[in-house]
Coordinates of C-alpha atoms in Angstrom, one line a residue:
M106 CA -7.9 -19.0 14.3
L107 CA -5.7 -21.1 11.8
S108 CA -7.4 -24.4 11.3
Y109 CA -5.5 -25.7 8.8
L110 CA -2.4 -25.7 6.9
H111 CA -1.8 -28.0 3.6
V112 CA 2.1 -28.3 2.3
K113 CA 3.2 -29.8 -1.6
N114 CA 6.1 -30.3 -2.2
L115 CA 8.1 -27.9 -0.5
A116 CA 11.8 -29.0 0.6
L117 CA 11.5 -31.9 2.4
I118 CA 8.0 -32.0 2.6
D119 CA 6.3 -34.0 0.4
E120 CA 3.2 -33.3 1.1
A121 CA 1.5 -32.8 4.4
E122 CA -1.9 -32.1 5.8
V123 CA -2.1 -30.4 9.5
E124 CA -6.0 -29.4 11.5
F125 CA -5.1 -27.2 14.2
G126 CA -7.5 -25.8 16.9
S127 CA -8.1 -23.5 19.9
G128 CA -5.4 -22.9 22.8
L129 CA -2.1 -23.9 23.0
N130 CA -0.6 -26.5 19.6
I131 CA 2.7 -27.9 20.3
L132 CA 5.2 -29.0 17.5
T133 CA 8.1 -31.1 18.4
G134 CA 10.8 -33.2 16.6
E135 CA 14.4 -34.3 16.6
T136 CA 16.6 -31.4 14.7
G137 CA 16.4 -31.3 11.0
A138 CA 13.3 -32.9 10.7
G139 CA 11.6 -29.9 9.0
K140 CA 10.1 -28.3 12.3
S141 CA 11.3 -24.2 10.8
I142 CA 10.3 -25.6 7.2
L143 CA 6.8 -26.7 8.4
M144 CA 6.2 -23.1 10.1
G145 CA 8.3 -21.1 6.9
S146 CA 5.6 -22.4 4.9
V147 CA 3.1 -20.0 6.2
N148 CA 5.2 -17.6 6.0
L149 CA 5.4 -18.1 2.4
A150 CA 1.7 -18.4 1.9
L151 CA 1.6 -14.6 3.3
G152 CA 4.1 -13.3 1.0
Q153 CA 7.4 -14.0 2.2
K154 CA 10.0 -14.5 -0.5
V155 CA 11.1 -18.3 -1.9
S156 CA 13.7 -19.5 -3.6
R157 CA 12.9 -21.7 -6.7
E158 CA 15.7 -24.5 -4.8
M159 CA 12.8 -24.8 -2.0
I160 CA 10.5 -26.5 -4.8
R161 CA 10.4 -30.3 -4.4
N162 CA 10.5 -31.3 -7.5
P163 CA 11.2 -28.6 -10.4
Q164 CA 8.7 -30.3 -12.3
Q165 CA 5.7 -29.9 -10.3
P166 CA 4.3 -26.5 -8.5
A167 CA 4.8 -26.1 -4.8
L168 CA 1.5 -25.3 -3.1
V169 CA 1.0 -23.9 0.5
E170 CA -2.9 -22.7 1.5
L171 CA -4.2 -21.9 5.1
I172 CA -7.5 -21.3 6.4
F173 CA -8.0 -19.5 9.5
Q174 CA -12.2 -19.5 10.4
V175 CA -12.2 -16.1 12.8
D176 CA -14.5 -15.6 15.2
S177 CA -13.6 -12.1 16.3
S178 CA -16.2 -9.3 15.6
H179 CA -13.3 -6.8 15.5
C180 CA -10.9 -9.1 13.2
L181 CA -14.2 -9.6 11.3
Q182 CA -15.5 -6.1 10.5
A183 CA -11.4 -4.5 10.2
L184 CA -11.8 -7.5 6.8
E185 CA -15.5 -6.3 5.9
E186 CA -13.6 -2.3 5.3
K187 CA -11.3 -4.0 3.1
E188 CA -14.4 -5.4 0.8
I189 CA -12.8 -9.1 2.3
A190 CA -15.8 -11.6 2.6
A191 CA -15.1 -13.6 4.9
E192 CA -17.9 -16.0 4.3
D193 CA -18.9 -18.4 7.0
G194 CA -16.4 -17.1 9.0
Q195 CA -13.2 -18.8 7.2
V196 CA -10.8 -16.8 5.4
I197 CA -8.5 -18.8 2.6
I198 CA -5.3 -18.3 1.8
S199 CA -3.3 -19.9 -0.7
R200 CA 0.3 -19.6 -2.9
K201 CA 0.9 -21.5 -5.5
I202 CA 5.0 -21.3 -6.5
T203 CA 6.3 -22.8 -10.0
Q204 CA 10.1 -22.2 -11.3
N205 CA 8.8 -18.9 -13.3
R206 CA 6.6 -18.0 -10.7
S207 CA 4.2 -17.5 -8.2
I208 CA 0.8 -17.2 -7.8
S209 CA -1.3 -15.6 -4.4
R210 CA -4.9 -16.0 -3.8
L211 CA -7.3 -14.6 -1.4
N212 CA -10.8 -16.5 -0.9
G213 CA -9.6 -17.8 -4.6
E214 CA -8.5 -14.5 -6.4
V215 CA -5.5 -13.7 -7.5
C216 CA -4.0 -10.5 -5.4
T217 CA -0.5 -9.0 -5.0
A218 CA 2.0 -10.3 -2.0
A219 CA 1.0 -7.0 -0.5
Q220 CA -2.5 -7.1 0.1
I221 CA -2.6 -10.3 1.7
R222 CA 0.5 -9.3 4.3
E223 CA -2.3 -6.5 5.3
I224 CA -4.9 -9.2 5.4
A225 CA -2.3 -11.6 7.5
S226 CA -2.1 -8.6 10.5
L227 CA -5.4 -9.1 10.9
L228 CA -4.9 -12.4 11.4
L229 CA -2.1 -13.6 13.3
D230 CA 1.7 -12.6 14.8
I231 CA 4.5 -14.8 13.6
H232 CA 7.4 -14.2 16.5
G233 CA 10.6 -15.7 14.3
Q234 CA 14.0 -17.4 16.3
H235 CA 15.4 -14.2 16.1
E236 CA 12.9 -11.4 16.0
H237 CA 13.7 -11.3 20.0
Q238 CA 17.1 -9.6 18.9
S239 CA 14.8 -6.1 17.3
L240 CA 14.7 -5.4 20.4
L241 CA 17.6 -4.2 21.1
Y242 CA 17.0 -1.4 18.7
Q243 CA 15.4 2.0 20.2
E244 CA 13.1 2.0 17.1
H245 CA 11.3 -0.3 17.2
Q246 CA 11.0 -0.2 21.2
L247 CA 9.2 2.6 20.5
E248 CA 7.1 1.2 18.3
I249 CA 6.4 -1.4 20.9
L250 CA 5.3 1.7 23.4
D251 CA 3.3 3.3 20.8
A252 CA 1.3 -0.1 19.8
Y253 CA 0.5 -1.2 23.3
G254 CA -1.0 2.8 24.1
K255 CA -2.3 4.0 20.2
E256 CA -5.9 4.1 21.6
N257 CA -4.1 7.5 22.7
I258 CA -1.3 8.3 21.4
D259 CA -2.4 7.5 17.8
P260 CA -4.9 10.8 18.0
C261 CA -1.5 12.6 18.9
R262 CA 0.4 11.5 16.4
E263 CA -1.8 11.7 13.8
N264 CA -1.5 15.2 14.5
V265 CA 2.1 15.2 15.0
K266 CA 2.5 14.2 11.5
K267 CA 0.0 16.5 10.1
S268 CA 1.3 19.4 12.1
Y269 CA 5.5 18.1 10.9
R270 CA 4.2 17.7 6.9
E271 CA 2.9 22.2 7.8
W272 CA 6.2 22.9 8.5
Y273 CA 8.4 21.1 6.9
A274 CA 7.2 22.4 3.9
L275 CA 7.3 26.3 4.8
K276 CA 10.9 25.9 6.3
K277 CA 11.8 24.6 2.9
E278 CA 10.6 27.2 0.8
L279 CA 11.9 29.9 3.4
E280 CA 15.4 27.6 3.0
S281 CA 14.7 28.1 -1.1
Y282 CA 14.1 32.2 -0.6
Q283 CA 16.8 33.4 -0.3
M284 CA 18.6 34.4 -3.0
D285 CA 20.7 37.7 -4.5
E286 CA 19.5 40.8 -5.5
E287 CA 20.9 40.3 -8.9
S288 CA 19.0 36.8 -8.8
R289 CA 15.1 38.1 -7.7
K290 CA 15.8 40.3 -10.3
R291 CA 16.8 38.0 -12.9
E292 CA 13.8 35.5 -11.7
M293 CA 11.6 38.6 -11.9
S294 CA 11.9 39.3 -15.3
F295 CA 11.0 36.6 -16.4
L296 CA 7.9 36.5 -13.8
E297 CA 6.4 39.6 -15.9
F298 CA 7.6 38.6 -19.1
E299 CA 5.2 35.4 -18.9
V300 CA 2.3 36.6 -16.8
N301 CA 2.2 39.5 -19.4
E302 CA 2.0 37.0 -22.3
I303 CA -1.1 35.3 -21.1
E304 CA -2.1 39.1 -19.8
E305 CA -2.2 40.1 -23.2
A306 CA -4.2 37.2 -24.7
H307 CA -7.2 37.8 -23.1
L308 CA -8.3 34.5 -22.7
T309 CA -11.4 33.7 -21.1
A310 CA -12.4 30.0 -19.3
G311 CA -13.5 27.3 -22.4
E312 CA -12.3 29.3 -25.3
D313 CA -10.1 27.1 -26.8
E314 CA -13.2 24.3 -26.5
E315 CA -15.7 27.2 -28.2
L316 CA -13.1 28.6 -31.1
E317 CA -12.9 24.8 -31.6
K318 CA -15.6 23.9 -32.1
R319 CA -16.2 27.3 -34.7
Y320 CA -13.2 26.3 -36.4
R321 CA -14.3 23.2 -37.5
T322 CA -17.7 24.4 -38.4
A323 CA -16.3 26.8 -40.7
L324 CA -13.3 24.4 -42.3
N325 CA -16.5 22.4 -43.2
S326 CA -19.1 24.7 -44.8
K327 CA -15.4 26.1 -46.5
K328 CA -14.8 22.5 -47.7
I329 CA -19.1 22.5 -49.0
L330 CA -19.1 25.3 -50.6
E331 CA -15.6 24.7 -52.6
S332 CA -17.1 21.6 -53.4
L333 CA -20.0 23.1 -54.8
G334 CA -18.6 26.2 -56.8
A335 CA -16.7 23.3 -58.1
V336 CA -20.4 21.5 -59.5
S337 CA -22.1 24.4 -60.5
C338 CA -19.0 24.7 -62.6
Y339 CA -19.5 21.3 -63.7
T340 CA -23.1 21.6 -64.6
D341 CA -23.8 25.0 -65.8
N342 CA -25.1 26.6 -69.0
E343 CA -21.6 28.5 -69.7
R344 CA -18.8 26.0 -69.5
G345 CA -19.8 22.8 -68.1
A346 CA -22.3 19.8 -69.0
G347 CA -25.3 22.2 -69.1
E348 CA -23.9 24.1 -72.5
L349 CA -22.8 21.1 -74.2
V350 CA -26.0 19.5 -74.0
G351 CA -28.2 22.6 -75.2
R352 CA -25.7 21.9 -78.2
A353 CA -25.8 18.0 -78.8
I354 CA -30.0 19.3 -78.7
Q355 CA -29.7 21.8 -81.4
E356 CA -27.8 19.1 -83.4
M357 CA -30.5 16.7 -82.6
S358 CA -32.7 19.7 -84.1
G359 CA -31.3 19.2 -87.2
I360 CA -32.0 15.3 -87.7
Q361 CA -35.4 15.1 -86.0
D362 CA -37.2 12.9 -88.7
S363 CA -40.7 10.7 -88.0
E364 CA -37.6 7.9 -86.5
E365 CA -39.2 7.0 -83.3
R366 CA -35.6 6.2 -82.3
L367 CA -34.5 9.8 -82.8
L368 CA -37.5 11.0 -81.2
Q369 CA -36.9 8.8 -78.1
I370 CA -32.6 10.9 -78.3
S371 CA -34.3 14.0 -78.2
S372 CA -36.4 13.9 -75.4
M373 CA -33.8 12.6 -73.6
L374 CA -31.5 15.3 -74.1
T375 CA -34.4 17.8 -73.4
D376 CA -34.6 15.9 -70.1
V377 CA -31.3 15.4 -69.2
E378 CA -30.8 19.5 -69.8
S379 CA -33.9 20.0 -67.9
L380 CA -31.8 17.8 -65.0
L381 CA -29.3 20.0 -64.9
S382 CA -30.7 22.8 -64.6
D383 CA -32.9 22.3 -61.6
I384 CA -28.7 21.3 -59.9
C385 CA -27.5 24.0 -61.3
H386 CA -30.7 26.4 -59.3
E387 CA -30.4 23.9 -56.1
V388 CA -26.5 24.2 -55.3
A389 CA -26.5 28.3 -56.1
D390 CA -29.9 28.1 -53.9
C391 CA -27.6 26.1 -51.5
M392 CA -24.1 28.6 -51.6
D393 CA -26.8 31.3 -50.7
E394 CA -27.5 29.7 -47.8
L395 CA -23.8 29.0 -46.3
T396 CA -22.1 31.7 -44.9
F397 CA -18.6 31.7 -44.8
S398 CA -16.0 34.5 -44.2
D399 CA -12.6 33.9 -45.6
E400 CA -11.1 37.0 -42.9
E401 CA -13.2 35.4 -39.9
F402 CA -11.6 32.3 -40.8
Y403 CA -8.3 33.8 -40.6
Q404 CA -8.7 35.4 -37.2
M405 CA -10.2 32.6 -36.0
D406 CA -7.2 30.4 -37.0
E407 CA -5.4 33.0 -35.9
R408 CA -6.6 33.0 -32.7
L409 CA -6.3 29.0 -32.4
N410 CA -3.2 29.4 -32.7
E411 CA -1.7 31.6 -30.5
L412 CA -3.8 29.4 -27.4
N413 CA -2.4 26.1 -29.1
H414 CA 1.5 28.0 -28.1
L415 CA -0.1 29.4 -25.1
K416 CA -1.1 25.6 -23.9
S417 CA 2.3 24.2 -25.2
K418 CA 4.3 26.3 -22.5
Y419 CA 1.7 26.8 -19.9
G420 CA -1.2 24.6 -19.2
S421 CA -3.2 21.8 -21.6
T422 CA -6.2 23.5 -21.2
V423 CA -6.8 27.6 -20.9
E424 CA -7.8 27.3 -17.4
E425 CA -4.8 25.2 -16.3
V426 CA -2.9 28.4 -18.1
L427 CA -4.9 31.1 -16.1
Q428 CA -3.8 28.6 -13.1
Y429 CA -0.6 29.1 -14.1
Q430 CA -0.9 32.8 -15.0
E431 CA -2.1 33.0 -11.2
E432 CA 0.7 31.4 -9.4
K433 CA 3.1 33.4 -11.4
Q434 CA 1.5 35.9 -10.4
K435 CA 1.5 35.5 -6.7
E436 CA 5.1 35.0 -7.3
L437 CA 5.9 38.1 -8.4
E438 CA 4.0 40.1 -6.2
R439 CA 6.3 37.8 -3.2
L440 CA 9.4 38.7 -5.0
Q441 CA 8.2 42.8 -5.5
N442 CA 8.0 42.4 -2.0
Y443 CA 10.5 39.9 -1.0
E444 CA 11.7 41.5 2.3
A445 CA 7.2 41.6 3.3
Y446 CA 7.1 38.1 2.4
R447 CA 10.2 36.6 4.1
E448 CA 9.3 38.3 7.6
E449 CA 5.9 36.0 7.1
L450 CA 7.4 32.9 6.0
E451 CA 9.5 33.6 9.3
Q452 CA 6.1 34.0 11.3
R453 CA 3.9 31.4 9.9
L454 CA 7.3 29.1 10.6
Q455 CA 7.9 30.1 13.5
M456 CA 3.8 29.9 14.4
K457 CA 3.6 26.2 13.0
E458 CA 7.1 25.5 15.2
T459 CA 5.1 26.5 17.8
E460 CA 1.6 24.7 17.2
L461 CA 4.4 21.3 16.6
N462 CA 6.7 21.9 19.4
T463 CA 2.7 21.6 21.5
Y464 CA 1.6 18.9 19.6
C465 CA 4.9 17.0 20.2
E466 CA 4.8 18.1 24.1
K467 CA 1.4 16.1 23.9
L468 CA 2.8 13.1 22.7
H469 CA 5.4 12.8 24.9
Q470 CA 2.6 13.1 28.0
Q471 CA 0.7 10.4 26.2
R472 CA 3.7 8.5 26.2
C473 CA 4.6 9.0 29.5
Q474 CA 1.6 7.9 30.8
C475 CA 1.5 4.8 28.6
A476 CA 5.1 3.6 29.5
E477 CA 4.4 3.7 33.1
K478 CA 1.7 1.3 33.3
L479 CA 3.1 -0.9 30.6
T480 CA 6.8 -0.6 32.4
G481 CA 4.6 -2.1 35.3
E482 CA 3.1 -4.6 33.1
I483 CA 6.6 -5.5 31.3
T484 CA 7.7 -6.4 35.2
S485 CA 4.2 -8.5 36.4
G486 CA 5.0 -10.6 33.2
L487 CA 9.6 -10.7 33.8
Q488 CA 8.3 -11.8 37.4
D489 CA 5.9 -14.6 36.2
L490 CA 8.9 -15.4 33.1
N491 CA 11.1 -16.5 36.4
F492 CA 12.8 -12.6 36.1
L493 CA 12.3 -12.7 40.6
D494 CA 14.2 -9.2 41.2
V495 CA 14.1 -7.6 38.2
I496 CA 13.1 -3.0 37.6
F497 CA 12.2 -3.2 34.4
E498 CA 12.3 0.9 33.3
I499 CA 11.6 2.9 30.3
G500 CA 14.4 6.1 30.1
F501 CA 12.8 9.0 27.6
E502 CA 15.9 11.2 26.0
K503 CA 14.6 14.6 24.1
T504 CA 15.7 14.4 20.0
N505 CA 17.8 17.7 19.0
H506 CA 15.3 18.0 16.6
F507 CA 11.7 17.4 14.6
T508 CA 10.4 13.9 13.1
P509 CA 7.2 12.9 12.0
N510 CA 7.2 11.2 15.2
G511 CA 8.2 14.0 17.8
Y512 CA 11.2 14.2 19.6
D513 CA 10.9 11.1 22.2
K514 CA 13.5 8.4 21.6
I515 CA 13.0 5.8 24.9
E516 CA 15.5 3.5 25.9
F517 CA 14.4 0.3 27.5
R518 CA 16.4 -1.0 30.8
I519 CA 16.4 -3.9 32.7
S520 CA 18.6 -4.4 36.5
T521 CA 17.7 -8.8 36.6
N522 CA 20.0 -9.2 39.8
P523 CA 20.1 -7.2 43.1
G524 CA 21.8 -4.6 43.9
E525 CA 22.8 -4.0 40.1
P526 CA 22.4 -0.5 38.1
V527 CA 19.3 -0.3 35.8
R528 CA 21.8 -0.4 32.5
P529 CA 20.6 -0.7 28.9
L530 CA 19.1 -3.9 27.6
A531 CA 22.5 -4.7 24.8
K532 CA 24.4 -4.1 27.9
V533 CA 22.8 -7.0 30.0
V534 CA 21.0 -9.7 28.9
S535 CA 21.8 -12.7 27.0
G536 CA 19.7 -14.5 24.1
G537 CA 17.9 -16.5 26.3
E538 CA 16.7 -13.8 28.3
L539 CA 15.7 -11.7 25.3
S540 CA 13.4 -13.9 24.4
R541 CA 11.8 -14.0 27.9
I542 CA 11.0 -10.1 27.8
M543 CA 10.0 -10.4 24.2
L544 CA 7.6 -13.2 24.9
A545 CA 6.5 -10.5 28.5
I546 CA 5.6 -7.8 25.4
K547 CA 4.0 -10.3 23.3
T548 CA 1.5 -11.1 25.6
I549 CA 0.6 -7.5 26.4
L550 CA 0.5 -6.2 23.5
A551 CA -1.6 -9.6 22.0
D552 CA -4.2 -8.8 25.0
K553 CA -4.1 -5.3 22.8
D554 CA -4.9 -5.8 19.2
E555 CA -7.2 -8.7 19.1
T556 CA -4.6 -11.0 17.2
E557 CA -6.5 -14.2 17.9
T558 CA -3.4 -16.8 16.3
L559 CA 0.3 -16.5 17.6
I560 CA 3.1 -18.1 16.3
F561 CA 6.2 -18.5 18.0
D562 CA 9.2 -20.6 16.2
E563 CA 11.4 -21.8 18.8
I564 CA 11.8 -19.1 21.0
D565 CA 12.6 -21.0 24.2
T566 CA 16.4 -20.4 23.4
G567 CA 18.7 -20.9 25.8
I568 CA 16.4 -21.2 28.8
S569 CA 15.7 -24.0 30.7
G570 CA 15.0 -25.6 33.9
R571 CA 12.3 -23.1 36.5
T572 CA 12.7 -20.7 33.8
A573 CA 10.9 -23.2 31.0
Q574 CA 8.7 -24.0 33.6
K575 CA 7.5 -20.4 34.2
V576 CA 7.8 -19.8 30.0
S577 CA 4.9 -23.4 29.5
E578 CA 3.2 -21.6 32.5
K579 CA 2.8 -18.0 30.4
M580 CA 2.5 -20.3 27.7
A581 CA -0.9 -22.0 29.0
V582 CA -1.8 -18.5 29.8
I583 CA -2.0 -16.9 26.7
G584 CA -3.7 -20.4 24.6
R585 CA -7.2 -19.2 26.7
N586 CA -7.5 -16.4 25.4
H587 CA -5.9 -17.1 21.6
Q588 CA -4.9 -19.9 19.5
V589 CA -0.5 -20.9 20.1
L590 CA 1.3 -22.0 17.6
C591 CA 4.6 -23.1 18.7
I592 CA 7.9 -25.3 17.9
T593 CA 10.3 -25.5 21.2
H594 CA 12.5 -28.1 22.2
L595 CA 11.6 -28.1 25.8
P596 CA 10.2 -30.2 27.5
Q597 CA 7.9 -28.4 30.4
I598 CA 6.5 -26.6 27.3
A599 CA 5.6 -29.7 25.6
A600 CA 3.5 -30.8 28.2
M601 CA 1.5 -27.9 28.4
A602 CA 0.0 -29.1 25.4
D603 CA -3.6 -28.0 24.5
R604 CA -3.4 -30.1 21.2
H605 CA 0.7 -31.8 20.3
F606 CA 1.8 -32.6 17.1
E607 CA 5.5 -34.4 15.8
I608 CA 7.2 -33.4 13.5
L609 CA 8.9 -36.7 12.2
K610 CA 11.6 -37.2 9.5
K611 CA 11.9 -40.2 7.3
V612 CA 13.1 -41.8 4.3
E613 CA 11.5 -44.2 1.8
N614 CA 12.6 -45.2 -1.6
G615 CA 15.5 -43.4 -1.0
E616 CA 13.2 -40.0 -0.2
T617 CA 13.8 -37.8 2.6
T618 CA 9.9 -36.8 3.9
T619 CA 9.1 -35.1 6.7
R620 CA 5.6 -35.8 7.7
I621 CA 3.4 -34.2 10.9
T622 CA 0.5 -36.1 13.3
E623 CA -1.2 -35.3 16.0
L624 CA -0.3 -36.9 19.0
D625 CA -2.6 -39.0 21.8
N626 CA -2.0 -38.4 25.3
E627 CA 0.1 -41.6 25.1
A628 CA 2.3 -40.6 22.4
S629 CA 2.7 -36.9 23.8
V630 CA 3.8 -38.8 26.9
C631 CA 6.5 -40.9 24.7
E632 CA 7.5 -37.5 22.6
I633 CA 8.3 -36.2 25.9
A634 CA 10.2 -38.5 26.6
R635 CA 12.1 -38.8 23.9
I636 CA 13.1 -34.5 25.0
L637 CA 14.0 -35.7 28.2
G638 CA 15.9 -38.4 27.9
G639 CA 17.5 -38.6 23.9
A640 CA 18.1 -41.7 22.0
E641 CA 17.8 -43.6 25.2
I642 CA 14.0 -44.0 26.3
T643 CA 14.3 -46.1 29.8
E644 CA 11.6 -46.6 32.2
H645 CA 12.4 -43.9 33.9
T646 CA 12.5 -41.2 31.5
M647 CA 8.9 -42.3 31.0
I648 CA 7.8 -41.9 34.4
S649 CA 9.1 -38.3 34.3
A650 CA 7.4 -37.8 30.6
R651 CA 3.8 -38.7 32.4
E652 CA 4.1 -36.6 35.7
M653 CA 5.4 -33.7 33.7
K654 CA 2.6 -34.6 31.8
E655 CA -0.2 -35.2 34.3
L656 CA 0.9 -31.7 36.7
A657 CA 0.8 -29.9 33.8
Q658 CA -2.9 -30.5 33.1
K659 CA -3.4 -30.3 36.7
Q660 CA -1.7 -26.5 36.6
K661 CA -3.8 -25.8 33.4
N662 CA -7.4 -27.0 35.4
A663 CA -6.0 -24.8 38.6
S664 CA -5.8 -21.9 36.3
V665 CA -8.8 -22.2 34.7
K666 CA -11.2 -22.5 37.7

């Protein structure tokens, strides 16, 4: 459940903190006090787009923080599957909004708005003031039916989706396969050229990598031999340093006498000559050990150029080029056997269409079975909400084409008065009636999907009197198994509160702010009296409010028993 809400620097709210409890949490307040802003902040935390004008003080960031206490084993398991750790059963969602950007966090870690929405769908269900209008759309009506019967319907839907994708792919392939004889010959000629070009290269998988290694080794050997050849040229006894040192030794032999320094120079030159000789022998040995063939190197270079040319056209590796050849060979064979392959495609498409139709029929049957049960539950729920003589039906139509969701179109139909024919919702009900129908549906779906928290934002618009009483009783029933947060202007619903919060607008130091306060029993009676009596609260109004509160409590106690 949503246990804590913290809002700071947002619209009329300077800073507000609320601790919600289990059961029915009611929020009331005068028009314009900021009820919608407070609950809208929940939507902001869950990733809804926000106008920067909503920031109260542009110099400071706005903040919305939600803390959920998760008790449902189903929800905890779903969070675990998404790798969300709920330490001590808590999930913390926050969003910080500045003039330049907003940052969402989940349990302290930065995440995207899409991730937040995905997690939030497990934790709560928000029903806004105008959401009931979606009931008028047949697409949404089908979503409601599928959500209600998802345990049996979802496997059928998955079969339909998979079969539809395969059927659609075959259908598109067959459509693209229609060509005249000239186009077919032109395409065949082009494919033959590509296949032959690859085939004539006699490729081997992995050949390019192996050849590149050998080429690099050969290229390195070539560079080494060229360098060693230069060293040999510079140091040998015929045209290099060896010859010059030999001449120097001859010159020294003509001037040698008993002088020690001359003898040392002559000895050093002899050592240099010996060292150069050793170098020449060592270089010659290295050159003998290294092998390099200009012809082989040229062949490797040519083969690499051929491979790279093919890779530039047909794939980044030899394996991809071979795969491309295989695919084009199949295309070529299909074109060579055009009529036979077209007939094969038509047969495969027909078989897949038969399969798809079978899956759609099974999905239709499951939906019909679930629709019968849902019709009974909605009818019962509407009777609880003061539709005493209601007749509710779910009508089915078959589309003239396949879709990934089968071929069903459904329509919610209703008669709210005796003797009236059953007609589509859009042609019968008012806004207030739509709200009650949606409330009945939400109640049914909430029991199905184990959502812990339900938020109703002023869905009681357009109802009053006995109907309002019935709605309050339904809210109390929902509150026995779920946490319910409800913004309302009806005293009947406010009287049913397990926890009652007043949203109040105040002007202090020339600034308007919104505050939220939890009311004790006596303060709750006063707030109900305000809703009943308006600006002036009389003693009679207080008596009525107190009586309404006491009767609501007795009714809740009786329903629990």
